[in-house]
Amino acid sequence: MDNLLTGFYLLEFGAVIIVGLFWLQIFIRGALKRAFKFEYITYSIITICLVHFYFTYLIWQEDKEVLTLSSYFLLGLSTFKAWKWITNRTDWDKMETQFGVQTIEKLVRDDGVYIRGKGLLVGLVKLFGARNFYYGLWVFVTLIACLTFIV
């Protein structure tokens, strides 16, 4: 690979910075304005870790196509979710209900919904309770994201 940055790399670099900063400011505002701050603090930590991981490992992976495609998918998904936020198709309340304890409880109760590993999910919810499982899962995901600074 050339040591020079092409226009595409500069565009990708700019897009990651803009999308990362957009979501980071949303989550920081959520932590400042909402009564319960746990999710927004963890979202902020995960966003910082993902942007760090993206620039450290994914942005110049020409010989690893799967990593490159997955990074483009994550960038595209983040951009799509940002577009939904900007066009008022989502808001704080929708985001909290989509990623809240209620969603896990609904998923466990609804027999019409099938996902791979649902039996494991139901067992963990019965073992720990929906609320403890939900917050434990967020702590686990946040710790996994923080590993990007160690590796």
Tab-separated table of N, CA and C in Angstrom:
chain	number	residue	atom	x	y	z
A	1	MET	N	0.849	-1.184	0.000
A	1	MET	CA	0.000	0.000	0.000
A	1	MET	C	0.887	1.237	0.000
A	2	ASP	N	0.460	2.205	-0.714
A	2	ASP	CA	1.162	3.491	-0.708
A	2	ASP	C	1.044	4.136	0.658
A	3	ASN	N	2.012	4.888	1.011
A	3	ASN	CA	1.949	5.606	2.280
A	3	ASN	C	1.138	6.891	2.174
A	4	LEU	N	0.689	7.208	0.979
A	4	LEU	CA	-0.101	8.424	0.769
A	4	LEU	C	-1.576	8.137	0.989
A	5	LEU	N	-2.259	9.109	1.512
A	5	LEU	CA	-3.701	8.989	1.678
A	5	LEU	C	-4.386	9.398	0.385
A	6	THR	N	-5.268	8.552	-0.089
A	6	THR	CA	-6.035	8.903	-1.271
A	6	THR	C	-7.249	9.722	-0.859
A	7	GLY	N	-7.950	10.230	-1.846
A	7	GLY	CA	-9.163	10.989	-1.560
A	7	GLY	C	-10.202	10.150	-0.843
A	8	PHE	N	-10.270	8.855	-1.184
A	8	PHE	CA	-11.237	7.973	-0.527
A	8	PHE	C	-10.922	7.835	0.955
A	9	TYR	N	-9.637	7.665	1.297
A	9	TYR	CA	-9.266	7.540	2.701
A	9	TYR	C	-9.571	8.820	3.468
A	10	LEU	N	-9.342	9.954	2.842
A	10	LEU	CA	-9.661	11.224	3.496
A	10	LEU	C	-11.161	11.375	3.706
A	11	LEU	N	-11.955	10.944	2.715
A	11	LEU	CA	-13.409	10.968	2.853
A	11	LEU	C	-13.854	10.038	3.982
A	12	GLU	N	-13.288	8.843	4.020
A	12	GLU	CA	-13.614	7.891	5.077
A	12	GLU	C	-13.214	8.438	6.448
A	13	PHE	N	-12.039	9.008	6.541
A	13	PHE	CA	-11.554	9.616	7.779
A	13	PHE	C	-12.523	10.701	8.250
A	14	GLY	N	-12.907	11.588	7.344
A	14	GLY	CA	-13.845	12.659	7.687
A	14	GLY	C	-15.205	12.122	8.101
A	15	ALA	N	-15.697	11.109	7.378
A	15	ALA	CA	-17.004	10.537	7.707
A	15	ALA	C	-16.997	9.906	9.091
A	16	VAL	N	-15.948	9.174	9.436
A	16	VAL	CA	-15.863	8.548	10.753
A	16	VAL	C	-15.807	9.617	11.841
A	17	ILE	N	-15.036	10.665	11.629
A	17	ILE	CA	-14.949	11.749	12.618
A	17	ILE	C	-16.312	12.415	12.798
A	18	ILE	N	-16.983	12.759	11.692
A	18	ILE	CA	-18.271	13.454	11.777
A	18	ILE	C	-19.329	12.583	12.430
A	19	VAL	N	-19.451	11.328	11.985
A	19	VAL	CA	-20.465	10.437	12.554
A	19	VAL	C	-20.146	10.140	14.019
A	20	GLY	N	-18.870	9.905	14.334
A	20	GLY	CA	-18.492	9.642	15.717
A	20	GLY	C	-18.795	10.814	16.625
A	21	LEU	N	-18.443	12.015	16.184
A	21	LEU	CA	-18.731	13.205	16.993
A	21	LEU	C	-20.228	13.461	17.112
A	22	PHE	N	-20.985	13.184	16.047
A	22	PHE	CA	-22.434	13.350	16.107
A	22	PHE	C	-23.025	12.476	17.203
A	23	TRP	N	-22.683	11.180	17.190
A	23	TRP	CA	-23.251	10.278	18.190
A	23	TRP	C	-22.701	10.557	19.576
A	24	LEU	N	-21.454	10.954	19.667
A	24	LEU	CA	-20.889	11.266	20.969
A	24	LEU	C	-21.602	12.453	21.605
A	25	GLN	N	-21.872	13.505	20.828
A	25	GLN	CA	-22.580	14.654	21.410
A	25	GLN	C	-24.023	14.301	21.762
A	26	ILE	N	-24.662	13.423	20.986
A	26	ILE	CA	-26.020	12.971	21.334
A	26	ILE	C	-25.992	12.256	22.683
A	27	PHE	N	-25.039	11.338	22.853
A	27	PHE	CA	-24.981	10.567	24.094
A	27	PHE	C	-24.557	11.421	25.279
A	28	ILE	N	-23.678	12.377	25.061
A	28	ILE	CA	-23.288	13.269	26.158
A	28	ILE	C	-24.470	14.144	26.565
A	29	ARG	N	-25.224	14.647	25.573
A	29	ARG	CA	-26.428	15.418	25.914
A	29	ARG	C	-27.434	14.540	26.646
A	30	GLY	N	-27.539	13.281	26.254
A	30	GLY	CA	-28.423	12.356	26.957
A	30	GLY	C	-27.996	12.154	28.394
A	31	ALA	N	-26.691	12.039	28.615
A	31	ALA	CA	-26.191	11.870	29.984
A	31	ALA	C	-26.447	13.125	30.821
A	32	LEU	N	-26.410	14.283	30.203
A	32	LEU	CA	-26.639	15.523	30.942
A	32	LEU	C	-28.116	15.803	31.186
A	33	LYS	N	-28.981	15.433	30.236
A	33	LYS	CA	-30.385	15.841	30.308
A	33	LYS	C	-31.329	14.774	30.855
A	34	ARG	N	-30.991	13.512	30.729
A	34	ARG	CA	-31.905	12.461	31.137
A	34	ARG	C	-31.714	12.133	32.611
A	35	ALA	N	-32.770	11.613	33.222
A	35	ALA	CA	-32.721	11.294	34.641
A	35	ALA	C	-31.816	10.090	34.906
A	36	PHE	N	-31.895	9.089	34.065
A	36	PHE	CA	-31.073	7.906	34.256
A	36	PHE	C	-29.948	7.930	33.234
A	37	LYS	N	-28.719	8.022	33.671
A	37	LYS	CA	-27.586	8.325	32.806
A	37	LYS	C	-26.748	7.118	32.398
A	38	PHE	N	-26.987	5.952	32.965
A	38	PHE	CA	-26.126	4.797	32.756
A	38	PHE	C	-25.942	4.454	31.282
A	39	GLU	N	-27.047	4.312	30.537
A	39	GLU	CA	-26.952	3.936	29.131
A	39	GLU	C	-26.167	4.965	28.328
A	40	TYR	N	-26.399	6.229	28.577
A	40	TYR	CA	-25.758	7.268	27.778
A	40	TYR	C	-24.260	7.357	28.062
A	41	ILE	N	-23.883	7.094	29.298
A	41	ILE	CA	-22.455	7.060	29.615
A	41	ILE	C	-21.809	5.872	28.921
A	42	THR	N	-22.455	4.703	28.965
A	42	THR	CA	-21.876	3.536	28.297
A	42	THR	C	-21.882	3.709	26.785
A	43	TYR	N	-22.939	4.307	26.219
A	43	TYR	CA	-22.952	4.585	24.773
A	43	TYR	C	-21.762	5.479	24.404
A	44	SER	N	-21.484	6.484	25.231
A	44	SER	CA	-20.371	7.398	24.951
A	44	SER	C	-19.038	6.668	24.990
A	45	ILE	N	-18.852	5.821	26.001
A	45	ILE	CA	-17.607	5.058	26.096
A	45	ILE	C	-17.453	4.125	24.906
A	46	ILE	N	-18.531	3.444	24.533
A	46	ILE	CA	-18.477	2.525	23.394
A	46	ILE	C	-18.192	3.282	22.102
A	47	THR	N	-18.792	4.457	21.921
A	47	THR	CA	-18.545	5.257	20.718
A	47	THR	C	-17.079	5.659	20.634
A	48	ILE	N	-16.504	6.117	21.736
A	48	ILE	CA	-15.086	6.490	21.741
A	48	ILE	C	-14.219	5.273	21.411
A	49	CYS	N	-14.539	4.136	22.002
A	49	CYS	CA	-13.765	2.925	21.741
A	49	CYS	C	-13.886	2.482	20.285
A	50	LEU	N	-15.083	2.555	19.717
A	50	LEU	CA	-15.260	2.133	18.318
A	50	LEU	C	-14.529	3.054	17.354
A	51	VAL	N	-14.560	4.361	17.618
A	51	VAL	CA	-13.824	5.288	16.751
A	51	VAL	C	-12.322	5.033	16.871
A	52	HIS	N	-11.839	4.814	18.076
A	52	HIS	CA	-10.431	4.470	18.271
A	52	HIS	C	-10.084	3.182	17.530
A	53	PHE	N	-10.915	2.161	17.673
A	53	PHE	CA	-10.681	0.886	16.997
A	53	PHE	C	-10.697	1.062	15.486
A	54	TYR	N	-11.624	1.877	15.002
A	54	TYR	CA	-11.731	2.093	13.560
A	54	TYR	C	-10.446	2.700	13.015
A	55	PHE	N	-9.950	3.720	13.668
A	55	PHE	CA	-8.734	4.369	13.176
A	55	PHE	C	-7.479	3.530	13.415
A	56	THR	N	-7.484	2.729	14.450
A	56	THR	CA	-6.299	1.935	14.757
A	56	THR	C	-6.191	0.692	13.876
A	57	TYR	N	-7.321	0.033	13.625
A	57	TYR	CA	-7.253	-1.273	12.987
A	57	TYR	C	-7.976	-1.397	11.657
A	58	LEU	N	-8.968	-0.585	11.376
A	58	LEU	CA	-9.829	-0.872	10.229
A	58	LEU	C	-9.690	0.060	9.037
A	59	ILE	N	-9.244	1.248	9.209
A	59	ILE	CA	-9.354	2.213	8.128
A	59	ILE	C	-8.456	1.870	6.938
A	60	TRP	N	-7.302	1.241	7.162
A	60	TRP	CA	-6.391	0.926	6.059
A	60	TRP	C	-6.156	-0.570	5.915
A	61	GLN	N	-7.209	-1.363	5.969
A	61	GLN	CA	-7.094	-2.815	5.879
A	61	GLN	C	-7.371	-3.288	4.461
A	62	GLU	N	-6.429	-3.080	3.558
A	62	GLU	CA	-6.643	-3.508	2.177
A	62	GLU	C	-6.485	-5.006	2.000
A	63	ASP	N	-5.713	-5.651	2.848
A	63	ASP	CA	-5.498	-7.082	2.705
A	63	ASP	C	-6.486	-7.914	3.521
A	64	LYS	N	-7.387	-7.274	4.260
A	64	LYS	CA	-8.385	-7.987	5.059
A	64	LYS	C	-9.764	-7.492	4.647
A	65	GLU	N	-10.305	-8.124	3.633
A	65	GLU	CA	-11.561	-7.654	3.042
A	65	GLU	C	-12.737	-7.735	3.999
A	66	VAL	N	-12.801	-8.790	4.820
A	66	VAL	CA	-13.935	-8.950	5.735
A	66	VAL	C	-13.954	-7.819	6.763
A	67	LEU	N	-12.793	-7.492	7.332
A	67	LEU	CA	-12.734	-6.379	8.280
A	67	LEU	C	-13.112	-5.063	7.607
A	68	THR	N	-12.640	-4.879	6.388
A	68	THR	CA	-12.945	-3.645	5.673
A	68	THR	C	-14.440	-3.531	5.400
A	69	LEU	N	-15.061	-4.619	4.915
A	69	LEU	CA	-16.499	-4.591	4.640
A	69	LEU	C	-17.317	-4.409	5.916
A	70	SER	N	-16.895	-5.057	7.002
A	70	SER	CA	-17.641	-4.877	8.248
A	70	SER	C	-17.502	-3.458	8.772
A	71	SER	N	-16.338	-2.849	8.569
A	71	SER	CA	-16.177	-1.465	9.016
A	71	SER	C	-17.044	-0.524	8.185
A	72	TYR	N	-17.159	-0.786	6.877
A	72	TYR	CA	-18.039	0.036	6.045
A	72	TYR	C	-19.494	-0.157	6.444
A	73	PHE	N	-19.858	-1.389	6.806
A	73	PHE	CA	-21.226	-1.648	7.265
A	73	PHE	C	-21.517	-0.853	8.536
A	74	LEU	N	-20.598	-0.890	9.520
A	74	LEU	CA	-20.807	-0.146	10.764
A	74	LEU	C	-20.883	1.354	10.520
A	75	LEU	N	-20.024	1.851	9.632
A	75	LEU	CA	-20.062	3.268	9.294
A	75	LEU	C	-21.390	3.622	8.612
A	76	GLY	N	-21.842	2.766	7.709
A	76	GLY	CA	-23.120	3.000	7.031
A	76	GLY	C	-24.296	2.947	7.991
A	77	LEU	N	-24.290	1.972	8.894
A	77	LEU	CA	-25.368	1.855	9.878
A	77	LEU	C	-25.397	3.069	10.801
A	78	SER	N	-24.235	3.510	11.251
A	78	SER	CA	-24.168	4.698	12.110
A	78	SER	C	-24.655	5.939	11.378
A	79	THR	N	-24.307	6.036	10.101
A	79	THR	CA	-24.759	7.169	9.302
A	79	THR	C	-26.272	7.120	9.111
A	80	PHE	N	-26.819	5.919	8.840
A	80	PHE	CA	-28.260	5.763	8.667
A	80	PHE	C	-29.006	6.140	9.945
A	81	LYS	N	-28.508	5.677	11.095
A	81	LYS	CA	-29.147	6.025	12.369
A	81	LYS	C	-29.040	7.529	12.651
A	82	ALA	N	-27.921	8.135	12.258
A	82	ALA	CA	-27.780	9.594	12.423
A	82	ALA	C	-28.785	10.316	11.536
A	83	TRP	N	-28.977	9.841	10.304
A	83	TRP	CA	-29.961	10.439	9.402
A	83	TRP	C	-31.362	10.325	9.993
A	84	LYS	N	-31.698	9.159	10.594
A	84	LYS	CA	-33.011	9.004	11.226
A	84	LYS	C	-33.182	9.999	12.366
A	85	TRP	N	-32.097	10.256	13.117
A	85	TRP	CA	-32.172	11.205	14.230
A	85	TRP	C	-32.377	12.625	13.702
A	86	ILE	N	-31.629	12.994	12.670
A	86	ILE	CA	-31.698	14.344	12.126
A	86	ILE	C	-33.058	14.617	11.494
A	87	THR	N	-33.647	13.616	10.844
A	87	THR	CA	-34.944	13.792	10.185
A	87	THR	C	-36.120	13.536	11.125
A	88	ASN	N	-35.852	13.464	12.425
A	88	ASN	CA	-36.883	13.296	13.465
A	88	ASN	C	-37.671	11.995	13.336
A	89	ARG	N	-37.053	10.957	12.824
A	89	ARG	CA	-37.712	9.650	12.770
A	89	ARG	C	-37.424	8.830	14.015
A	90	THR	N	-36.538	9.325	14.852
A	90	THR	CA	-36.273	8.717	16.147
A	90	THR	C	-35.985	9.834	17.145
A	91	ASP	N	-36.139	9.514	18.417
A	91	ASP	CA	-35.887	10.499	19.463
A	91	ASP	C	-35.465	9.771	20.736
A	92	TRP	N	-35.347	10.524	21.830
A	92	TRP	CA	-34.878	9.932	23.083
A	92	TRP	C	-35.787	8.797	23.526
A	93	ASP	N	-37.101	9.024	23.480
A	93	ASP	CA	-38.027	8.018	23.991
A	93	ASP	C	-37.981	6.736	23.169
A	94	LYS	N	-37.931	6.870	21.839
A	94	LYS	CA	-37.837	5.676	20.993
A	94	LYS	C	-36.530	4.933	21.239
A	95	MET	N	-35.457	5.681	21.386
A	95	MET	CA	-34.168	5.043	21.616
A	95	MET	C	-34.168	4.302	22.952
A	96	GLU	N	-34.760	4.887	23.964
A	96	GLU	CA	-34.797	4.238	25.269
A	96	GLU	C	-35.682	2.995	25.264
A	97	THR	N	-36.774	3.020	24.507
A	97	THR	CA	-37.615	1.822	24.453
A	97	THR	C	-37.015	0.750	23.552
A	98	GLN	N	-36.264	1.129	22.529
A	98	GLN	CA	-35.626	0.141	21.672
A	98	GLN	C	-34.496	-0.583	22.378
A	99	PHE	N	-33.802	0.092	23.281
A	99	PHE	CA	-32.649	-0.497	23.949
A	99	PHE	C	-32.857	-0.614	25.445
A	100	GLY	N	-34.078	-0.763	25.894
A	100	GLY	CA	-34.339	-0.799	27.323
A	100	GLY	C	-34.632	-2.188	27.851
A	101	VAL	N	-34.871	-2.243	29.146
A	101	VAL	CA	-35.203	-3.495	29.817
A	101	VAL	C	-36.501	-4.061	29.250
A	102	GLN	N	-37.421	-3.168	28.871
A	102	GLN	CA	-38.705	-3.611	28.338
A	102	GLN	C	-38.536	-4.445	27.070
A	103	THR	N	-37.546	-4.126	26.267
A	103	THR	CA	-37.322	-4.863	25.029
A	103	THR	C	-36.898	-6.294	25.328
A	104	ILE	N	-36.041	-6.472	26.317
A	104	ILE	CA	-35.611	-7.829	26.682
A	104	ILE	C	-36.785	-8.603	27.254
A	105	GLU	N	-37.579	-7.964	28.107
A	105	GLU	CA	-38.749	-8.640	28.667
A	105	GLU	C	-39.735	-9.033	27.573
A	106	LYS	N	-39.955	-8.146	26.625
A	106	LYS	CA	-40.873	-8.427	25.514
A	106	LYS	C	-40.344	-9.568	24.653
A	107	LEU	N	-39.062	-9.581	24.388
A	107	LEU	CA	-38.445	-10.623	23.576
A	107	LEU	C	-38.571	-11.985	24.245
A	108	VAL	N	-38.381	-12.026	25.549
A	108	VAL	CA	-38.475	-13.287	26.284
A	108	VAL	C	-39.913	-13.784	26.333
A	109	ARG	N	-40.880	-12.881	26.514
A	109	ARG	CA	-42.290	-13.272	26.628
A	109	ARG	C	-42.925	-13.655	25.304
A	110	ASP	N	-42.507	-13.038	24.210
A	110	ASP	CA	-43.151	-13.230	22.916
A	110	ASP	C	-42.687	-14.541	22.284
A	111	ASP	N	-43.599	-15.505	22.206
A	111	ASP	CA	-43.269	-16.801	21.620
A	111	ASP	C	-43.216	-16.745	20.099
A	112	GLY	N	-43.781	-15.714	19.493
A	112	GLY	CA	-43.772	-15.582	18.039
A	112	GLY	C	-42.432	-15.105	17.491
A	113	VAL	N	-41.576	-14.597	18.358
A	113	VAL	CA	-40.279	-14.089	17.925
A	113	VAL	C	-39.241	-15.178	18.118
A	114	TYR	N	-38.510	-15.485	17.037
A	114	TYR	CA	-37.443	-16.465	17.136
A	114	TYR	C	-36.130	-15.803	16.755
A	115	ILE	N	-35.191	-15.911	17.629
A	115	ILE	CA	-33.825	-15.495	17.321
A	115	ILE	C	-32.915	-16.627	17.760
A	116	ARG	N	-31.775	-16.716	17.127
A	116	ARG	CA	-30.808	-17.745	17.511
A	116	ARG	C	-30.311	-17.444	18.922
A	117	GLY	N	-30.323	-18.443	19.759
A	117	GLY	CA	-29.861	-18.257	21.129
A	117	GLY	C	-30.937	-17.753	22.071
A	118	LYS	N	-32.193	-17.801	21.656
A	118	LYS	CA	-33.255	-17.305	22.522
A	118	LYS	C	-33.377	-18.135	23.799
A	119	GLY	N	-33.115	-19.420	23.705
A	119	GLY	CA	-33.150	-20.271	24.897
A	119	GLY	C	-32.127	-19.830	25.935
A	120	LEU	N	-30.932	-19.495	25.474
A	120	LEU	CA	-29.895	-18.984	26.366
A	120	LEU	C	-30.327	-17.656	26.983
A	121	LEU	N	-30.915	-16.791	26.161
A	121	LEU	CA	-31.397	-15.496	26.653
A	121	LEU	C	-32.464	-15.687	27.720
A	122	VAL	N	-33.418	-16.572	27.455
A	122	VAL	CA	-34.484	-16.833	28.430
A	122	VAL	C	-33.889	-17.387	29.723
A	123	GLY	N	-32.941	-18.308	29.614
A	123	GLY	CA	-32.308	-18.870	30.804
A	123	GLY	C	-31.567	-17.822	31.617
A	124	LEU	N	-30.832	-16.929	30.941
A	124	LEU	CA	-30.100	-15.879	31.656
A	124	LEU	C	-31.044	-14.879	32.319
A	125	VAL	N	-32.144	-14.580	31.650
A	125	VAL	CA	-33.120	-13.650	32.236
A	125	VAL	C	-33.778	-14.291	33.453
A	126	LYS	N	-34.082	-15.595	33.375
A	126	LYS	CA	-34.657	-16.270	34.538
A	126	LYS	C	-33.653	-16.347	35.687
A	127	LEU	N	-32.387	-16.543	35.364
A	127	LEU	CA	-31.357	-16.674	36.386
A	127	LEU	C	-31.061	-15.342	37.088
A	128	PHE	N	-30.907	-14.287	36.309
A	128	PHE	CA	-30.504	-12.998	36.874
A	128	PHE	C	-31.643	-11.991	37.008
A	129	GLY	N	-32.715	-12.178	36.288
A	129	GLY	CA	-33.776	-11.184	36.212
A	129	GLY	C	-33.510	-10.261	35.029
A	130	ALA	N	-34.574	-9.722	34.440
A	130	ALA	CA	-34.433	-8.918	33.218
A	130	ALA	C	-33.586	-7.669	33.455
A	131	ARG	N	-33.822	-6.987	34.557
A	131	ARG	CA	-33.093	-5.738	34.831
A	131	ARG	C	-31.599	-5.996	35.069
A	132	ASN	N	-31.267	-6.986	35.889
A	132	ASN	CA	-29.861	-7.303	36.152
A	132	ASN	C	-29.163	-7.811	34.899
A	133	PHE	N	-29.858	-8.631	34.110
A	133	PHE	CA	-29.268	-9.125	32.867
A	133	PHE	C	-28.989	-7.966	31.913
A	134	TYR	N	-29.934	-7.043	31.793
A	134	TYR	CA	-29.784	-5.899	30.889
A	134	TYR	C	-28.566	-5.058	31.273
A	135	TYR	N	-28.456	-4.682	32.537
A	135	TYR	CA	-27.334	-3.838	32.953
A	135	TYR	C	-26.017	-4.608	32.954
A	136	GLY	N	-26.064	-5.872	33.280
A	136	GLY	CA	-24.863	-6.695	33.185
A	136	GLY	C	-24.375	-6.815	31.755
A	137	LEU	N	-25.306	-6.929	30.818
A	137	LEU	CA	-24.953	-6.996	29.402
A	137	LEU	C	-24.293	-5.699	28.942
A	138	TRP	N	-24.833	-4.546	29.388
A	138	TRP	CA	-24.230	-3.262	29.020
A	138	TRP	C	-22.833	-3.112	29.605
A	139	VAL	N	-22.644	-3.554	30.830
A	139	VAL	CA	-21.314	-3.491	31.439
A	139	VAL	C	-20.347	-4.384	30.663
A	140	PHE	N	-20.799	-5.582	30.308
A	140	PHE	CA	-19.960	-6.514	29.549
A	140	PHE	C	-19.572	-5.931	28.189
A	141	VAL	N	-20.540	-5.374	27.458
A	141	VAL	CA	-20.267	-4.796	26.137
A	141	VAL	C	-19.318	-3.606	26.266
A	142	THR	N	-19.514	-2.794	27.292
A	142	THR	CA	-18.634	-1.644	27.502
A	142	THR	C	-17.213	-2.097	27.819
A	143	LEU	N	-17.064	-3.119	28.643
A	143	LEU	CA	-15.732	-3.638	28.959
A	143	LEU	C	-15.060	-4.238	27.720
A	144	ILE	N	-15.822	-4.934	26.901
A	144	ILE	CA	-15.286	-5.489	25.661
A	144	ILE	C	-14.825	-4.342	24.749
A	145	ALA	N	-15.620	-3.290	24.667
A	145	ALA	CA	-15.225	-2.140	23.831
A	145	ALA	C	-13.954	-1.491	24.371
A	146	CYS	N	-13.807	-1.440	25.680
A	146	CYS	CA	-12.616	-0.824	26.280
A	146	CYS	C	-11.356	-1.645	26.003
A	147	LEU	N	-11.507	-2.910	25.650
A	147	LEU	CA	-10.344	-3.724	25.320
A	147	LEU	C	-9.610	-3.212	24.078
A	148	THR	N	-10.266	-2.379	23.276
A	148	THR	CA	-9.586	-1.838	22.087
A	148	THR	C	-8.407	-0.972	22.470
A	149	PHE	N	-8.396	-0.427	23.679
A	149	PHE	CA	-7.265	0.388	24.114
A	149	PHE	C	-6.120	-0.482	24.638
A	150	ILE	N	-6.414	-1.720	25.008
A	150	ILE	CA	-5.391	-2.608	25.543
A	150	ILE	C	-4.687	-3.376	24.439
A	151	VAL	N	-5.452	-3.836	23.466
A	151	VAL	CA	-4.893	-4.676	22.390
A	151	VAL	C	-3.981	-3.887	21.500
